[in-house]
mmCIF file with all atom_site columns, C-alpha atoms in Angstrom:
data_model
loop_
_atom_site.group_PDB
_atom_site.id
_atom_site.type_symbol
_atom_site.label_atom_id
_atom_site.label_alt_id
_atom_site.label_comp_id
_atom_site.label_asym_id
_atom_site.label_entity_id
_atom_site.label_seq_id
_atom_site.pdbx_PDB_ins_code
_atom_site.Cartn_x
_atom_site.Cartn_y
_atom_site.Cartn_z
_atom_site.occupancy
_atom_site.B_iso_or_equiv
_atom_site.pdbx_formal_charge
_atom_site.auth_seq_id
_atom_site.auth_comp_id
_atom_site.auth_asym_id
_atom_site.auth_atom_id
_atom_site.pdbx_PDB_model_num
ATOM 1   C CA . UNK B 1 1   ? -179.799 -83.191  -67.445 1.00 0.00 ? 276 UNK B CA 1
ATOM 2   C CA . UNK B 1 2   ? -182.107 -85.491  -69.459 1.00 0.00 ? 277 UNK B CA 1
ATOM 3   C CA . UNK B 1 3   ? -180.997 -83.882  -72.746 1.00 0.00 ? 278 UNK B CA 1
ATOM 4   C CA . UNK B 1 4   ? -177.949 -85.580  -73.103 1.00 0.00 ? 279 UNK B CA 1
ATOM 5   C CA . UNK B 1 5   ? -179.624 -88.821  -72.602 1.00 0.00 ? 280 UNK B CA 1
ATOM 6   C CA . UNK B 1 6   ? -182.159 -87.685  -75.298 1.00 0.00 ? 281 UNK B CA 1
ATOM 7   C CA . UNK B 1 7   ? -179.306 -86.663  -77.561 1.00 0.00 ? 282 UNK B CA 1
ATOM 8   C CA . UNK B 1 8   ? -177.614 -89.989  -77.135 1.00 0.00 ? 283 UNK B CA 1
ATOM 9   C CA . UNK B 1 9   ? -180.970 -92.004  -77.556 1.00 0.00 ? 284 UNK B CA 1
ATOM 10  C CA . UNK B 1 10  ? -181.838 -90.092  -80.782 1.00 0.00 ? 285 UNK B CA 1
ATOM 11  C CA . UNK B 1 11  ? -178.434 -90.319  -82.165 1.00 0.00 ? 286 UNK B CA 1
ATOM 12  C CA . UNK B 1 12  ? -177.650 -94.036  -81.177 1.00 0.00 ? 287 UNK B CA 1
ATOM 13  C CA . UNK B 1 13  ? -181.464 -95.496  -81.412 1.00 0.00 ? 288 UNK B CA 1
ATOM 14  C CA . UNK B 1 14  ? -183.216 -93.307  -83.546 1.00 0.00 ? 289 UNK B CA 1
ATOM 15  C CA . UNK B 1 15  ? -185.747 -92.632  -80.896 1.00 0.00 ? 290 UNK B CA 1
ATOM 16  C CA . UNK B 1 16  ? -188.441 -89.829  -81.908 1.00 0.00 ? 291 UNK B CA 1
ATOM 17  C CA . UNK B 1 17  ? -189.734 -86.982  -79.326 1.00 0.00 ? 292 UNK B CA 1
ATOM 18  C CA . UNK B 1 18  ? -192.745 -89.048  -78.783 1.00 0.00 ? 293 UNK B CA 1
ATOM 19  C CA . UNK B 1 19  ? -190.469 -92.259  -77.780 1.00 0.00 ? 294 UNK B CA 1
ATOM 20  C CA . UNK B 1 20  ? -188.062 -89.871  -75.694 1.00 0.00 ? 295 UNK B CA 1
ATOM 21  C CA . UNK B 1 21  ? -191.130 -88.507  -73.467 1.00 0.00 ? 296 UNK B CA 1
ATOM 22  C CA . UNK B 1 22  ? -191.819 -92.207  -72.646 1.00 0.00 ? 297 UNK B CA 1
ATOM 23  C CA . UNK B 1 23  ? -188.284 -92.444  -71.715 1.00 0.00 ? 298 UNK B CA 1
ATOM 24  C CA . UNK B 1 24  ? -188.480 -89.228  -69.894 1.00 0.00 ? 299 UNK B CA 1
ATOM 25  C CA . UNK B 1 25  ? -191.248 -90.276  -67.637 1.00 0.00 ? 300 UNK B CA 1
ATOM 26  C CA . UNK B 1 26  ? -189.199 -92.877  -66.285 1.00 0.00 ? 301 UNK B CA 1
ATOM 27  C CA . UNK B 1 27  ? -186.068 -91.318  -65.952 1.00 0.00 ? 302 UNK B CA 1
ATOM 28  C CA . UNK B 1 28  ? -184.777 -90.559  -62.370 1.00 0.00 ? 303 UNK B CA 1
ATOM 29  C CA . UNK B 1 29  ? -182.431 -87.469  -62.174 1.00 0.00 ? 304 UNK B CA 1
ATOM 30  C CA . UNK B 1 30  ? -179.510 -87.943  -59.445 1.00 0.00 ? 305 UNK B CA 1
ATOM 31  C CA . UNK B 1 31  ? -176.391 -85.943  -58.350 1.00 0.00 ? 306 UNK B CA 1
ATOM 32  C CA . UNK B 1 32  ? -173.838 -87.854  -56.739 1.00 0.00 ? 307 UNK B CA 1
ATOM 33  C CA . UNK B 1 33  ? -170.850 -86.197  -55.025 1.00 0.00 ? 308 UNK B CA 1
ATOM 34  C CA . UNK B 1 34  ? -167.142 -87.277  -55.174 1.00 0.00 ? 309 UNK B CA 1
ATOM 35  C CA . UNK B 1 35  ? -166.905 -90.678  -53.181 1.00 0.00 ? 310 UNK B CA 1
ATOM 36  C CA . UNK B 1 36  ? -170.868 -90.909  -52.674 1.00 0.00 ? 311 UNK B CA 1
ATOM 37  C CA . UNK B 1 37  ? -171.989 -94.606  -53.492 1.00 0.00 ? 312 UNK B CA 1
ATOM 38  C CA . UNK B 1 38  ? -174.652 -95.093  -56.309 1.00 0.00 ? 313 UNK B CA 1
ATOM 39  C CA . UNK B 1 39  ? -174.468 -98.718  -55.454 1.00 0.00 ? 314 UNK B CA 1
ATOM 40  C CA . UNK B 1 40  ? -173.138 -100.863 -52.108 1.00 0.00 ? 315 UNK B CA 1
ATOM 41  C CA . UNK B 1 41  ? -171.980 -104.467 -52.290 1.00 0.00 ? 316 UNK B CA 1
ATOM 42  C CA . UNK B 1 42  ? -174.972 -106.471 -51.052 1.00 0.00 ? 317 UNK B CA 1
ATOM 43  C CA . UNK B 1 43  ? -177.804 -104.790 -52.351 1.00 0.00 ? 318 UNK B CA 1
ATOM 44  C CA . UNK B 1 44  ? -179.703 -105.285 -55.487 1.00 0.00 ? 319 UNK B CA 1
ATOM 45  C CA . UNK B 1 45  ? -178.842 -103.376 -58.410 1.00 0.00 ? 320 UNK B CA 1
ATOM 46  C CA . UNK B 1 46  ? -182.250 -102.058 -59.535 1.00 0.00 ? 321 UNK B CA 1
ATOM 47  C CA . UNK B 1 47  ? -181.000 -99.383  -61.585 1.00 0.00 ? 322 UNK B CA 1
ATOM 48  C CA . UNK B 1 48  ? -179.634 -99.198  -64.927 1.00 0.00 ? 323 UNK B CA 1
ATOM 49  C CA . UNK B 1 49  ? -177.088 -95.653  -64.752 1.00 0.00 ? 324 UNK B CA 1
ATOM 50  C CA . UNK B 1 50  ? -176.513 -93.414  -67.716 1.00 0.00 ? 325 UNK B CA 1
ATOM 51  C CA . UNK B 1 51  ? -173.557 -90.971  -66.862 1.00 0.00 ? 326 UNK B CA 1
ATOM 52  C CA . UNK B 1 52  ? -174.784 -87.607  -67.845 1.00 0.00 ? 327 UNK B CA 1
ATOM 53  C CA . UNK B 1 53  ? -171.707 -85.660  -66.254 1.00 0.00 ? 328 UNK B CA 1
ATOM 54  C CA . UNK B 1 54  ? -168.696 -87.107  -64.419 1.00 0.00 ? 329 UNK B CA 1
ATOM 55  C CA . UNK B 1 55  ? -167.160 -90.565  -63.861 1.00 0.00 ? 330 UNK B CA 1
ATOM 56  C CA . UNK B 1 56  ? -168.055 -93.557  -61.834 1.00 0.00 ? 331 UNK B CA 1
ATOM 57  C CA . UNK B 1 57  ? -166.612 -96.761  -61.222 1.00 0.00 ? 332 UNK B CA 1
ATOM 58  C CA . UNK B 1 58  ? -167.493 -100.353 -60.689 1.00 0.00 ? 333 UNK B CA 1
ATOM 59  C CA . UNK B 1 59  ? -165.281 -102.420 -58.063 1.00 0.00 ? 334 UNK B CA 1
ATOM 60  C CA . UNK B 1 60  ? -165.114 -105.303 -55.826 1.00 0.00 ? 335 UNK B CA 1
ATOM 61  C CA . UNK B 1 61  ? -163.307 -105.709 -52.674 1.00 0.00 ? 336 UNK B CA 1
ATOM 62  C CA . UNK B 1 62  ? -161.272 -109.165 -52.897 1.00 0.00 ? 337 UNK B CA 1
ATOM 63  C CA . UNK B 1 63  ? -160.728 -111.074 -49.768 1.00 0.00 ? 338 UNK B CA 1
ATOM 64  C CA . UNK B 1 64  ? -157.525 -110.237 -49.272 1.00 0.00 ? 339 UNK B CA 1
ATOM 65  C CA . UNK B 1 65  ? -158.702 -106.625 -48.900 1.00 0.00 ? 340 UNK B CA 1
ATOM 66  C CA . UNK B 1 66  ? -157.592 -105.292 -52.426 1.00 0.00 ? 341 UNK B CA 1
ATOM 67  C CA . UNK B 1 67  ? -160.041 -103.224 -54.545 1.00 0.00 ? 342 UNK B CA 1
ATOM 68  C CA . UNK B 1 68  ? -160.387 -104.604 -58.201 1.00 0.00 ? 343 UNK B CA 1
ATOM 69  C CA . UNK B 1 69  ? -162.084 -102.268 -60.361 1.00 0.00 ? 344 UNK B CA 1
ATOM 70  C CA . UNK B 1 70  ? -164.307 -103.863 -63.238 1.00 0.00 ? 345 UNK B CA 1
ATOM 71  C CA . UNK B 1 71  ? -165.627 -100.553 -64.799 1.00 0.00 ? 346 UNK B CA 1
ATOM 72  C CA . UNK B 1 72  ? -165.390 -97.484  -65.316 1.00 0.00 ? 347 UNK B CA 1
ATOM 73  C CA . UNK B 1 73  ? -167.908 -95.199  -66.983 1.00 0.00 ? 348 UNK B CA 1
ATOM 74  C CA . UNK B 1 74  ? -167.963 -91.558  -68.031 1.00 0.00 ? 349 UNK B CA 1
ATOM 75  C CA . UNK B 1 75  ? -170.396 -89.323  -69.879 1.00 0.00 ? 350 UNK B CA 1
ATOM 76  C CA . UNK B 1 76  ? -172.698 -91.091  -72.325 1.00 0.00 ? 351 UNK B CA 1
ATOM 77  C CA . UNK B 1 77  ? -171.855 -94.803  -70.827 1.00 0.00 ? 352 UNK B CA 1
ATOM 78  C CA . UNK B 1 78  ? -174.051 -97.061  -68.854 1.00 0.00 ? 353 UNK B CA 1
ATOM 79  C CA . UNK B 1 79  ? -172.885 -98.748  -65.682 1.00 0.00 ? 354 UNK B CA 1
ATOM 80  C CA . UNK B 1 80  ? -174.834 -101.219 -63.245 1.00 0.00 ? 355 UNK B CA 1
ATOM 81  C CA . UNK B 1 81  ? -173.786 -104.499 -61.499 1.00 0.00 ? 356 UNK B CA 1
ATOM 82  C CA . UNK B 1 82  ? -175.234 -106.665 -64.603 1.00 0.00 ? 357 UNK B CA 1
ATOM 83  C CA . UNK B 1 83  ? -175.832 -109.759 -62.914 1.00 0.00 ? 358 UNK B CA 1
ATOM 84  C CA . UNK B 1 84  ? -177.418 -108.228 -60.234 1.00 0.00 ? 359 UNK B CA 1
ATOM 85  C CA . UNK B 1 85  ? -179.772 -106.170 -62.457 1.00 0.00 ? 360 UNK B CA 1
ATOM 86  C CA . UNK B 1 86  ? -180.642 -109.067 -64.553 1.00 0.00 ? 361 UNK B CA 1
ATOM 87  C CA . UNK B 1 87  ? -181.459 -111.673 -61.685 1.00 0.00 ? 362 UNK B CA 1
ATOM 88  C CA . UNK B 1 88  ? -182.213 -109.125 -58.879 1.00 0.00 ? 363 UNK B CA 1
ATOM 89  C CA . UNK B 1 89  ? -179.674 -111.242 -56.277 1.00 0.00 ? 364 UNK B CA 1
ATOM 90  C CA . UNK B 1 90  ? -177.718 -108.954 -54.270 1.00 0.00 ? 365 UNK B CA 1
ATOM 91  C CA . UNK B 1 91  ? -174.687 -107.039 -56.031 1.00 0.00 ? 366 UNK B CA 1
ATOM 92  C CA . UNK B 1 92  ? -171.163 -108.271 -55.525 1.00 0.00 ? 367 UNK B CA 1
ATOM 93  C CA . UNK B 1 93  ? -170.023 -104.913 -56.493 1.00 0.00 ? 368 UNK B CA 1
ATOM 94  C CA . UNK B 1 94  ? -170.276 -101.220 -55.480 1.00 0.00 ? 369 UNK B CA 1
ATOM 95  C CA . UNK B 1 95  ? -170.315 -98.358  -57.724 1.00 0.00 ? 370 UNK B CA 1
ATOM 96  C CA . UNK B 1 96  ? -169.126 -95.057  -56.596 1.00 0.00 ? 371 UNK B CA 1
ATOM 97  C CA . UNK B 1 97  ? -168.598 -91.537  -58.171 1.00 0.00 ? 372 UNK B CA 1
ATOM 98  C CA . UNK B 1 98  ? -164.713 -90.617  -58.591 1.00 0.00 ? 373 UNK B CA 1
ATOM 99  C CA . UNK B 1 99  ? -165.885 -87.008  -59.413 1.00 0.00 ? 374 UNK B CA 1
ATOM 100 C CA . UNK B 1 100 ? -169.119 -84.856  -59.094 1.00 0.00 ? 375 UNK B CA 1
ATOM 101 C CA . UNK B 1 101 ? -171.518 -86.718  -61.423 1.00 0.00 ? 376 UNK B CA 1
ATOM 102 C CA . UNK B 1 102 ? -174.923 -86.671  -62.526 1.00 0.00 ? 377 UNK B CA 1
ATOM 103 C CA . UNK B 1 103 ? -176.876 -89.396  -63.493 1.00 0.00 ? 378 UNK B CA 1
ATOM 104 C CA . UNK B 1 104 ? -179.799 -90.761  -64.674 1.00 0.00 ? 379 UNK B CA 1
ATOM 105 C CA . UNK B 1 105 ? -181.441 -94.026  -63.807 1.00 0.00 ? 380 UNK B CA 1
ATOM 106 C CA . UNK B 1 106 ? -183.954 -96.098  -64.800 1.00 0.00 ? 381 UNK B CA 1
ATOM 107 C CA . UNK B 1 107 ? -185.573 -98.918  -62.754 1.00 0.00 ? 382 UNK B CA 1
ATOM 108 C CA . UNK B 1 108 ? -185.190 -102.544 -64.064 1.00 0.00 ? 383 UNK B CA 1
ATOM 109 C CA . UNK B 1 109 ? -188.708 -102.678 -64.773 1.00 0.00 ? 384 UNK B CA 1
ATOM 110 C CA . UNK B 1 110 ? -189.303 -99.476  -66.623 1.00 0.00 ? 385 UNK B CA 1
ATOM 111 C CA . UNK B 1 111 ? -186.000 -100.426 -68.519 1.00 0.00 ? 386 UNK B CA 1
ATOM 112 C CA . UNK B 1 112 ? -187.803 -103.880 -69.558 1.00 0.00 ? 387 UNK B CA 1
ATOM 113 C CA . UNK B 1 113 ? -191.297 -102.059 -70.453 1.00 0.00 ? 388 UNK B CA 1
ATOM 114 C CA . UNK B 1 114 ? -189.397 -99.708  -72.898 1.00 0.00 ? 389 UNK B CA 1
ATOM 115 C CA . UNK B 1 115 ? -187.934 -102.642 -74.610 1.00 0.00 ? 390 UNK B CA 1
ATOM 116 C CA . UNK B 1 116 ? -191.443 -103.927 -75.006 1.00 0.00 ? 391 UNK B CA 1
ATOM 117 C CA . UNK B 1 117 ? -193.211 -100.678 -76.121 1.00 0.00 ? 392 UNK B CA 1
ATOM 118 C CA . UNK B 1 118 ? -190.303 -99.214  -78.205 1.00 0.00 ? 393 UNK B CA 1
ATOM 119 C CA . UNK B 1 119 ? -188.552 -101.674 -80.820 1.00 0.00 ? 394 UNK B CA 1
ATOM 120 C CA . UNK B 1 120 ? -185.926 -99.088  -81.771 1.00 0.00 ? 395 UNK B CA 1
ATOM 121 C CA . UNK B 1 121 ? -184.739 -99.367  -77.806 1.00 0.00 ? 396 UNK B CA 1
ATOM 122 C CA . UNK B 1 122 ? -185.170 -102.979 -77.854 1.00 0.00 ? 397 UNK B CA 1
ATOM 123 C CA . UNK B 1 123 ? -182.618 -103.175 -80.661 1.00 0.00 ? 398 UNK B CA 1
ATOM 124 C CA . UNK B 1 124 ? -180.630 -100.276 -79.134 1.00 0.00 ? 399 UNK B CA 1
ATOM 125 C CA . UNK B 1 125 ? -180.290 -102.481 -75.834 1.00 0.00 ? 400 UNK B CA 1
ATOM 126 C CA . UNK B 1 126 ? -179.308 -105.405 -78.093 1.00 0.00 ? 401 UNK B CA 1
ATOM 127 C CA . UNK B 1 127 ? -176.495 -103.468 -79.378 1.00 0.00 ? 402 UNK B CA 1
ATOM 128 C CA . UNK B 1 128 ? -175.608 -102.103 -76.210 1.00 0.00 ? 403 UNK B CA 1
ATOM 129 C CA . UNK B 1 129 ? -175.788 -105.858 -74.745 1.00 0.00 ? 404 UNK B CA 1
ATOM 130 C CA . UNK B 1 130 ? -173.401 -107.407 -77.494 1.00 0.00 ? 405 UNK B CA 1
ATOM 131 C CA . UNK B 1 131 ? -170.916 -104.454 -77.014 1.00 0.00 ? 406 UNK B CA 1
ATOM 132 C CA . UNK B 1 132 ? -170.781 -104.773 -73.392 1.00 0.00 ? 407 UNK B CA 1
ATOM 133 C CA . UNK B 1 133 ? -170.229 -108.791 -73.859 1.00 0.00 ? 408 UNK B CA 1
ATOM 134 C CA . UNK B 1 134 ? -167.445 -108.048 -76.620 1.00 0.00 ? 409 UNK B CA 1
ATOM 135 C CA . UNK B 1 135 ? -165.490 -105.478 -74.132 1.00 0.00 ? 410 UNK B CA 1
ATOM 136 C CA . UNK B 1 136 ? -165.964 -108.127 -71.561 1.00 0.00 ? 411 UNK B CA 1
ATOM 137 C CA . UNK B 1 137 ? -164.304 -110.714 -73.491 1.00 0.00 ? 412 UNK B CA 1
ATOM 138 C CA . UNK B 1 138 ? -161.711 -108.726 -74.817 1.00 0.00 ? 413 UNK B CA 1
ATOM 139 C CA . UNK B 1 139 ? -160.864 -107.761 -71.165 1.00 0.00 ? 414 UNK B CA 1
ATOM 140 C CA . UNK B 1 140 ? -160.430 -111.249 -70.219 1.00 0.00 ? 415 UNK B CA 1
ATOM 141 C CA . UNK B 1 141 ? -158.167 -112.060 -73.201 1.00 0.00 ? 416 UNK B CA 1
ATOM 142 C CA . UNK B 1 142 ? -155.892 -109.253 -72.431 1.00 0.00 ? 417 UNK B CA 1
ATOM 143 C CA . UNK B 1 143 ? -155.931 -110.249 -68.482 1.00 0.00 ? 418 UNK B CA 1
ATOM 144 C CA . UNK B 1 144 ? -154.576 -113.812 -69.376 1.00 0.00 ? 419 UNK B CA 1
ATOM 145 C CA . UNK B 1 145 ? -152.519 -113.307 -72.222 1.00 0.00 ? 420 UNK B CA 1
ATOM 146 C CA . UNK B 1 146 ? -151.012 -110.014 -72.279 1.00 0.00 ? 421 UNK B CA 1
ATOM 147 C CA . UNK B 1 147 ? -148.081 -108.309 -70.426 1.00 0.00 ? 422 UNK B CA 1
ATOM 148 C CA . UNK B 1 148 ? -148.553 -105.405 -68.118 1.00 0.00 ? 423 UNK B CA 1
ATOM 149 C CA . UNK B 1 149 ? -147.304 -103.241 -70.514 1.00 0.00 ? 424 UNK B CA 1
ATOM 150 C CA . UNK B 1 150 ? -149.487 -104.274 -73.568 1.00 0.00 ? 425 UNK B CA 1
ATOM 151 C CA . UNK B 1 151 ? -152.317 -103.843 -71.081 1.00 0.00 ? 426 UNK B CA 1
ATOM 152 C CA . UNK B 1 152 ? -151.629 -100.358 -70.172 1.00 0.00 ? 427 UNK B CA 1
ATOM 153 C CA . UNK B 1 153 ? -151.019 -99.391  -73.808 1.00 0.00 ? 428 UNK B CA 1
ATOM 154 C CA . UNK B 1 154 ? -154.343 -100.975 -75.189 1.00 0.00 ? 429 UNK B CA 1
ATOM 155 C CA . UNK B 1 155 ? -155.973 -99.050  -72.037 1.00 0.00 ? 430 UNK B CA 1
ATOM 156 C CA . UNK B 1 156 ? -154.358 -95.463  -72.945 1.00 0.00 ? 431 UNK B CA 1
ATOM 157 C CA . UNK B 1 157 ? -155.284 -96.267  -76.817 1.00 0.00 ? 432 UNK B CA 1
ATOM 158 C CA . UNK B 1 158 ? -158.893 -97.164  -76.042 1.00 0.00 ? 433 UNK B CA 1
ATOM 159 C CA . UNK B 1 159 ? -159.543 -95.218  -73.205 1.00 0.00 ? 434 UNK B CA 1
ATOM 160 C CA . UNK B 1 160 ? -157.807 -91.876  -73.711 1.00 0.00 ? 435 UNK B CA 1
ATOM 161 C CA . UNK B 1 161 ? -160.294 -90.052  -71.874 1.00 0.00 ? 436 UNK B CA 1
ATOM 162 C CA . UNK B 1 162 ? -159.814 -91.641  -68.673 1.00 0.00 ? 437 UNK B CA 1
ATOM 163 C CA . UNK B 1 163 ? -155.946 -90.874  -68.480 1.00 0.00 ? 438 UNK B CA 1
ATOM 164 C CA . UNK B 1 164 ? -156.621 -87.542  -66.736 1.00 0.00 ? 439 UNK B CA 1
ATOM 165 C CA . UNK B 1 165 ? -159.469 -88.593  -64.808 1.00 0.00 ? 440 UNK B CA 1
ATOM 166 C CA . UNK B 1 166 ? -158.848 -91.412  -63.029 1.00 0.00 ? 441 UNK B CA 1
ATOM 167 C CA . UNK B 1 167 ? -155.793 -92.165  -60.371 1.00 0.00 ? 442 UNK B CA 1
ATOM 168 C CA . UNK B 1 168 ? -152.979 -94.154  -61.075 1.00 0.00 ? 443 UNK B CA 1
ATOM 169 C CA . UNK B 1 169 ? -153.871 -96.715  -58.504 1.00 0.00 ? 444 UNK B CA 1
ATOM 170 C CA . UNK B 1 170 ? -157.587 -96.963  -60.115 1.00 0.00 ? 445 UNK B CA 1
ATOM 171 C CA . UNK B 1 171 ? -155.625 -97.626  -63.548 1.00 0.00 ? 446 UNK B CA 1
ATOM 172 C CA . UNK B 1 172 ? -153.502 -100.315 -61.765 1.00 0.00 ? 447 UNK B CA 1
ATOM 173 C CA . UNK B 1 173 ? -156.538 -102.059 -60.192 1.00 0.00 ? 448 UNK B CA 1
ATOM 174 C CA . UNK B 1 174 ? -158.454 -101.854 -63.543 1.00 0.00 ? 449 UNK B CA 1
ATOM 175 C CA . UNK B 1 175 ? -155.579 -103.598 -65.179 1.00 0.00 ? 450 UNK B CA 1
ATOM 176 C CA . UNK B 1 176 ? -154.732 -106.228 -62.702 1.00 0.00 ? 451 UNK B CA 1
ATOM 177 C CA . UNK B 1 177 ? -151.602 -105.146 -61.368 1.00 0.00 ? 452 UNK B CA 1
ATOM 178 C CA . UNK B 1 178 ? -149.859 -103.443 -59.017 1.00 0.00 ? 453 UNK B CA 1
ATOM 179 C CA . UNK B 1 179 ? -149.274 -99.514  -58.785 1.00 0.00 ? 454 UNK B CA 1
ATOM 180 C CA . UNK B 1 180 ? -145.803 -100.231 -58.787 1.00 0.00 ? 455 UNK B CA 1
ATOM 181 C CA . UNK B 1 181 ? -145.619 -101.983 -62.122 1.00 0.00 ? 456 UNK B CA 1
ATOM 182 C CA . UNK B 1 182 ? -147.819 -99.497  -63.577 1.00 0.00 ? 457 UNK B CA 1
ATOM 183 C CA . UNK B 1 183 ? -145.373 -96.826  -62.447 1.00 0.00 ? 458 UNK B CA 1
ATOM 184 C CA . UNK B 1 184 ? -142.331 -98.712  -63.803 1.00 0.00 ? 459 UNK B CA 1
ATOM 185 C CA . UNK B 1 185 ? -144.402 -99.301  -66.925 1.00 0.00 ? 460 UNK B CA 1
ATOM 186 C CA . UNK B 1 186 ? -145.408 -95.987  -67.400 1.00 0.00 ? 461 UNK B CA 1
ATOM 187 C CA . UNK B 1 187 ? -141.780 -94.781  -67.170 1.00 0.00 ? 462 UNK B CA 1
ATOM 188 C CA . UNK B 1 188 ? -140.765 -97.094  -69.717 1.00 0.00 ? 463 UNK B CA 1
ATOM 189 C CA . UNK B 1 189 ? -143.555 -95.845  -72.094 1.00 0.00 ? 464 UNK B CA 1
ATOM 190 C CA . UNK B 1 190 ? -142.613 -92.258  -71.491 1.00 0.00 ? 465 UNK B CA 1
ATOM 191 C CA . UNK B 1 191 ? -138.667 -92.906  -71.987 1.00 0.00 ? 466 UNK B CA 1
ATOM 192 C CA . UNK B 1 192 ? -139.583 -94.349  -75.219 1.00 0.00 ? 467 UNK B CA 1
#
């Protein structure tokens, strides 16, 4: 399971075999069954999670009982409740597996130690943080300035790998529209 993270870090951060050994020493392998929780709302997010295989989601249940999906993560993606991970406060979201998954976990203190010991890992983390910030900003701008159709088209263009793996009602939740609205948008798109 670690091999997928090793390849990812070798290609993305240029880590040497010795540096990868340092990462391996602090990495915890875990298998999740479909619908199994990795993190529940109210508990601190103490791990940064790398998805080796499978698909996970980060979501929150609103006061009205509606599910609001904040993020999906598939192979070679990271997922955590970022605020909880950085502050140690209880998580406001829940992470669960949408399919049987294999993940690699690194505790917060170990992740921080890796950034201090391995300068390339620190630079890689900074690039990852910047990409996450950019994606969050794009998502906010999309939600406040685009129609449901534009959001859907951008979603399938930007994330084609999710199309066959994520149920329609979850895509709707991620896009901030009702399932009925998304069904109508999809039908119009398929006709054109």
